[in-house]
XYZ file of C-alpha atoms in Angstrom:
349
model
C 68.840 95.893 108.403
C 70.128 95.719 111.495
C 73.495 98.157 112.220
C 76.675 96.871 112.703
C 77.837 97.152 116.568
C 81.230 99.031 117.262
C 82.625 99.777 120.645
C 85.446 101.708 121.754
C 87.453 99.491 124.484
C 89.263 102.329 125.937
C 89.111 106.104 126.762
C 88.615 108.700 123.558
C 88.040 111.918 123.372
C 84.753 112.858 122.837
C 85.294 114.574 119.164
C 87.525 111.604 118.354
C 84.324 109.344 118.932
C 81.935 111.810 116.960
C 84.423 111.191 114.236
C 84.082 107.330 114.314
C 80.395 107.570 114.343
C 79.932 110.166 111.458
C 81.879 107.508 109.442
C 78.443 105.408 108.511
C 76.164 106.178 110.880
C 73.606 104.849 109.068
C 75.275 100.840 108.922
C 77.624 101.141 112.064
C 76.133 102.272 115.903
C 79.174 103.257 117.860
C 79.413 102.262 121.818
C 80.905 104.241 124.162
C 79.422 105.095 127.383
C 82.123 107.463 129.074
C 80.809 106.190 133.075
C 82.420 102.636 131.430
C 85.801 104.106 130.951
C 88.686 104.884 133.851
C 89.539 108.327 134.253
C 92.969 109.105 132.455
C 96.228 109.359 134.078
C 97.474 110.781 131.067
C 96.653 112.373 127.797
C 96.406 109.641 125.597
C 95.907 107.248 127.971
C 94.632 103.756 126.988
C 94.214 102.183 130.193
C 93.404 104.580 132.902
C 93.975 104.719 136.711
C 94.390 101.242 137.647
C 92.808 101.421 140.464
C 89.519 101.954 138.872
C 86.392 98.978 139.172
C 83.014 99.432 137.919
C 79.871 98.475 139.654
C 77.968 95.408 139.167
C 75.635 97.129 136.897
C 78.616 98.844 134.789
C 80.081 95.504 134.363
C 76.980 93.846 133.482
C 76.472 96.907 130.871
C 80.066 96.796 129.739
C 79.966 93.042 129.026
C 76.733 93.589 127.249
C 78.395 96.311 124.856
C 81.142 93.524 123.850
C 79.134 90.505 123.770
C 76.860 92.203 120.679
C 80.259 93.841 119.284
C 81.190 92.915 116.063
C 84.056 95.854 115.722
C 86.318 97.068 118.106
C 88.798 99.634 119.125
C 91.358 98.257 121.211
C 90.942 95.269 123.582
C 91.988 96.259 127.170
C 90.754 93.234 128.683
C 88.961 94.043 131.916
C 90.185 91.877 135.127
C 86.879 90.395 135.504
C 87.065 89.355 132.071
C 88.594 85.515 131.431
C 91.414 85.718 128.799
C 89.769 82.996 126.513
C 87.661 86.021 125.395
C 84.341 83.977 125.348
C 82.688 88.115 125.976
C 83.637 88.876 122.496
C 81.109 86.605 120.892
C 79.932 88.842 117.398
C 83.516 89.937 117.183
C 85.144 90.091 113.955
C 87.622 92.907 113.763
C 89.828 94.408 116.800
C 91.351 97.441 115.657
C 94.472 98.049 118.587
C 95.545 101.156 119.688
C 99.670 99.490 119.707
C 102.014 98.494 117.292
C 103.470 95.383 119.796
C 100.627 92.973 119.999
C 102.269 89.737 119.770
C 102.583 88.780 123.452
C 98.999 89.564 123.896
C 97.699 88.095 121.216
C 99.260 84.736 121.525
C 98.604 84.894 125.453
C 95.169 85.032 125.157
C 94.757 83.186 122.099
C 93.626 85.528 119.607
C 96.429 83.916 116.904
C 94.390 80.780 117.031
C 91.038 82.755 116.207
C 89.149 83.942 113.096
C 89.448 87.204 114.316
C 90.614 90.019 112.001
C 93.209 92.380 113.905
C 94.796 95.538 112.738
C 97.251 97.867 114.426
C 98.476 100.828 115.256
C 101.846 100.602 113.417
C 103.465 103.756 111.686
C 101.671 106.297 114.406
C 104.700 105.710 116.975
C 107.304 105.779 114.197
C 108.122 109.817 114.878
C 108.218 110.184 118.466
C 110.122 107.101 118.910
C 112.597 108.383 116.534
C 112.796 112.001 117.966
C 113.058 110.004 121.603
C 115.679 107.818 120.240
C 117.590 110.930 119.083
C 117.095 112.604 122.121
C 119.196 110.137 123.767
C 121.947 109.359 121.166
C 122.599 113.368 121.090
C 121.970 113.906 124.990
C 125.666 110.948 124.877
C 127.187 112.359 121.640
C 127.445 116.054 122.809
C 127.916 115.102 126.379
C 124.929 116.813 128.064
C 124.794 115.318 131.672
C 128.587 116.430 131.861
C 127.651 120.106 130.666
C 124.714 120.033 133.165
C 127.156 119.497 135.759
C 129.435 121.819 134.782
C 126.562 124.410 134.605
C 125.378 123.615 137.595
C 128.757 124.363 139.265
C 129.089 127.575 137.781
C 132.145 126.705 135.643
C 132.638 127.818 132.733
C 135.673 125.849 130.612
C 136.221 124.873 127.443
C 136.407 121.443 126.056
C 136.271 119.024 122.943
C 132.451 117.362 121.665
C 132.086 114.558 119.975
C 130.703 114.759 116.195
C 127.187 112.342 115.223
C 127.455 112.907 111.314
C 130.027 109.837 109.794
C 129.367 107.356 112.611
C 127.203 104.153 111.491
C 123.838 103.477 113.459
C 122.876 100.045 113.434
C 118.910 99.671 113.196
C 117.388 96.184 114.664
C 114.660 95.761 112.008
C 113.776 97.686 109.293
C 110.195 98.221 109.561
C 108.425 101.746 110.471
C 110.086 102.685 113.744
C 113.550 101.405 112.036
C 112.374 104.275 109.076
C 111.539 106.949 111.512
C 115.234 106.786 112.870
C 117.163 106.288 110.019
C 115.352 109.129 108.269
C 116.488 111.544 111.047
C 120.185 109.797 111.182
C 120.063 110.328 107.673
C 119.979 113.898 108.207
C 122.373 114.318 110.410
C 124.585 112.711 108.310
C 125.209 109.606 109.761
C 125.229 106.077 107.449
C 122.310 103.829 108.341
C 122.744 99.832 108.319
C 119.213 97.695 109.099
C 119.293 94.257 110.305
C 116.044 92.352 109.372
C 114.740 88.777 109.168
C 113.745 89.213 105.365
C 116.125 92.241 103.695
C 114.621 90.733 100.292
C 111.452 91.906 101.155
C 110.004 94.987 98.954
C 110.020 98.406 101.840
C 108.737 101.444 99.988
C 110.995 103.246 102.480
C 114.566 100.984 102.048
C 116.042 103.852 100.266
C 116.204 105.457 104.199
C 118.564 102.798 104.642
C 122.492 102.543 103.252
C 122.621 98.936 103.916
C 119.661 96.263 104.496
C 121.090 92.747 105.479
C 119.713 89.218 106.930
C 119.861 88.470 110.785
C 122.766 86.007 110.154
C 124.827 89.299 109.327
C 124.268 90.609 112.732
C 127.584 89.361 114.873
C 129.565 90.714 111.785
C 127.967 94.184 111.887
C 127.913 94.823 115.230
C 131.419 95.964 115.904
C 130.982 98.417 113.390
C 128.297 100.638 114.523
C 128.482 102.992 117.020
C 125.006 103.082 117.770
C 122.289 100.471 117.690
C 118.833 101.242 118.110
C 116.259 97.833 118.677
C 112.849 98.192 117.169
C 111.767 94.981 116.607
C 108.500 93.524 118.655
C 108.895 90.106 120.814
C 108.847 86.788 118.623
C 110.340 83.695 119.502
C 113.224 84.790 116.925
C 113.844 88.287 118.611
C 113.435 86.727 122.058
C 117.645 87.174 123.546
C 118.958 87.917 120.194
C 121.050 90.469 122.011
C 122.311 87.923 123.908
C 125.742 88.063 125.712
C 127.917 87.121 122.400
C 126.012 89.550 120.889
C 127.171 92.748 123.018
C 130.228 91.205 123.564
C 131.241 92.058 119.777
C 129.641 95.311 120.060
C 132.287 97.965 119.463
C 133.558 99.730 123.243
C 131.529 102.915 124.200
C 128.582 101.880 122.371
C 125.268 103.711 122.748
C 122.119 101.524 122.472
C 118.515 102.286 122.452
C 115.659 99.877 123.169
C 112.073 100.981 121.636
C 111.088 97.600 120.513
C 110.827 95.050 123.272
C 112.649 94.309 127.074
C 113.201 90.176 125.993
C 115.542 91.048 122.956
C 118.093 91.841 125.243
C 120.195 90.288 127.868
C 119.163 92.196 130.773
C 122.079 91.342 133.143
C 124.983 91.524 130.502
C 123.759 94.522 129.521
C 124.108 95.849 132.799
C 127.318 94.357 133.215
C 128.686 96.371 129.892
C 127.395 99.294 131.092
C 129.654 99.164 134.188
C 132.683 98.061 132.559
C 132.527 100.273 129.700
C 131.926 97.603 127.199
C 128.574 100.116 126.084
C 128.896 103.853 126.816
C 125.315 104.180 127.515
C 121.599 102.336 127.278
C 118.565 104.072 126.885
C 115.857 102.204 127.509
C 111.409 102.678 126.802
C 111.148 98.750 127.825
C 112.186 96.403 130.060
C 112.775 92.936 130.743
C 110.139 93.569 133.627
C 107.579 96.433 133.323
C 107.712 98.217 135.417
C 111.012 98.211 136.293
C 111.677 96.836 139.571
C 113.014 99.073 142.426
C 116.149 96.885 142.900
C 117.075 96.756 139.558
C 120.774 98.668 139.209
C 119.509 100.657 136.098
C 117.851 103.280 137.826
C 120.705 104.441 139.567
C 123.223 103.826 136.542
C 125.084 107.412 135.270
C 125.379 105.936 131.733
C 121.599 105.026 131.628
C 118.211 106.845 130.487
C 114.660 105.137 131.499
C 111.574 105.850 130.499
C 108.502 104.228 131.125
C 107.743 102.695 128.508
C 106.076 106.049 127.004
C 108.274 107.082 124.517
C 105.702 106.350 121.686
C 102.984 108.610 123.916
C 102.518 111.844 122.591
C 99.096 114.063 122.059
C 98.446 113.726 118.661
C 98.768 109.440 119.430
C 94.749 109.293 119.107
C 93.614 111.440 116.838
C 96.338 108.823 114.484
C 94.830 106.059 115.489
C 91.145 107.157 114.662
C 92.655 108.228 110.967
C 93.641 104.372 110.718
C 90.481 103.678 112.451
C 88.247 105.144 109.951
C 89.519 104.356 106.791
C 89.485 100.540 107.907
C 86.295 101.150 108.422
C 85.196 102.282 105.740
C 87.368 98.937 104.122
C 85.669 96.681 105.991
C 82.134 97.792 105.033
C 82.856 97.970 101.504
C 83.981 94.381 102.322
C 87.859 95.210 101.282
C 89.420 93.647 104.451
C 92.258 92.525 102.177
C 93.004 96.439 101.782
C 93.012 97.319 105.206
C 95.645 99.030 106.471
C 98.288 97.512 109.311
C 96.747 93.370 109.401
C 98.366 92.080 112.106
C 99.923 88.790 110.956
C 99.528 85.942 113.398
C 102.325 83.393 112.413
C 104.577 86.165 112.743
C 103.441 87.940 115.344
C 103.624 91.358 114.155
């Protein structure tokens, strides 16, 4: 019997691949050719330097490896490669290294396909959370200002601001929703989700003090003192921050964006940011990625950016290849149905 082909779609390290091979190495023969693969500009790195090209022959060899591919990890999409995917001709099963497919998939037409895809979601849950924390502290306890005052050598007492009793306001209540409310939890603070189905069974809702539809949101938002967005891009997420929306927010807000750039209104956020309306944004995404140059965000004393990297940290593979293997192991035994994180393609997450 012939093996089943698997190749890896973007950089690994090399005991991480000796772990997806020794998962049935006598059914499943594992690509991954390392002269194929851009060096990293990071660990954890799924793309590589951008400016990287392979040869003629690499390409020819790398479209070889996916044409004969029935499993994959990931789906970087090489340049060269059209987006109506007609490389991936044995494909069956595109396990992604990211939780936020749902632009992708529907731009190049994956939702329309017989293809099984599973994610990455639950891996990015912590350090989103810790990041997301980070932030909401750095503005509760008024770090930049005791930088400053550090920096000038003064030393003067003053009066902090207290994070346990305020209300956080989670946008969805899926696994990066859980990660944060678990840690607001413990710092005593209550934790209110907004989701588009709060009837639907979460072995994790007890994280949560309140779970409530999306047509609760304008009545919830002036009472939180902190929202943090988590929700991927759909056409129902798409603006649901819209200028209404932050207009009823309560004054001196603190928001955090992990989930996507579109749920927001870019410009009105940036116009309650100036005038007080929110007391500061931190933001992983963006409207535009990167960020433009021009855009008045980056010079904003009431703002924190990050490159969209606030999911990245260096145990992010070695995650992923858990996921990886016991799906693999699913989808030999022919228990796709079992799999863990099936991407779902009417909704988009």
């Amino acid at each position: 019997m012939d093996k089943i082909q698997l190749m890896i779609c973007s950089p690994l390290e090399a005991e991480l691949v000796e772990r997806i091979r020794a998962v049935a190495p006598d059914r499943v023969e594992v690509s991954y050719e390392t002269d194929l693969y851009p060096p990293l500009r990071y660990a954890c790195d799924h793309k590589g330097v951008q400016t990287f090209k392979r040869s003629e022959a690499q390409t020819a060899r790398w479209r070889a490896n996916l044409e004969k591919a029935e499993i994959l990890l990931d789906c970087p999409i090489p340049k060269e490669m059209p987006g109506d995917l007609v490389h991936l001709k044995s494909a069956k099963w595109i396990q992604f290294t990211s939780s936020g497919i749902g632009e992708f998939v529907k731009r190049s037409g994956m939702d329309s396909s017989d293809l099984l895809l599973t994610t990455a979601r639950g891996v990015h849950s912590g350090p989103l959370a810790e990041w997301s924390f980070m932030a909401l502290l750095m503005y509760f306890k008024k770090f930049r200002f005791l930088e400053a005052e550090q920096k000038a050598h003064r030393w003067e007492r003053y009066c902090d601001e207290e994070v346990a009793g305020r209300t956080l306001l989670t946008i969805g209540a899926g696994d990066l929703a859980r990660g944060v409310a678990v840690v607001g939890r413990a710092l005593g603070m209550k934790i209110i989700a907004v989701t588009r189905s709060p009837e639907k069974p979460r072995e994790h809702a007890g994280v949560f003090d309140e779970i409530h539809g999306v047509s609760e949101l304008h009545r919830l938002l002036p009472q939180a003192d902190a929202i943090v967005c988590t929700v991927p891009h759909t056409h129902e997420t798409e603006n649901m921050l819209d200028r209404t929306a932050i207009s009823l927010m309560r004054p001196g807000v603190a928001f955090i964006n992990t989930g996507r750039g579109s749920t927001i209104d870019e410009v009105a956020m940036i116009e309650a940011l100036r005038n007080g309306k929110m007391g500061f944004a931190a933001i992983d995404v963006a409207q535009i990625e990167p960020l433009p140059n021009s855009s008045p965000l980056w010079d904003m004393p009431n703002v924190m950016i990050n490159p969209h990297s606030a999911s990245t940290v260096t145990t992010e593979n070695a995650k992923i290849t858990d996921i990886f293997c016991k799906n693999i192991a699913l989808y030999l035994r022919g228990e796709q149905s079992q799999m863990t994180n099936i991407f779902d393609k009417q909704l988009l997450y």
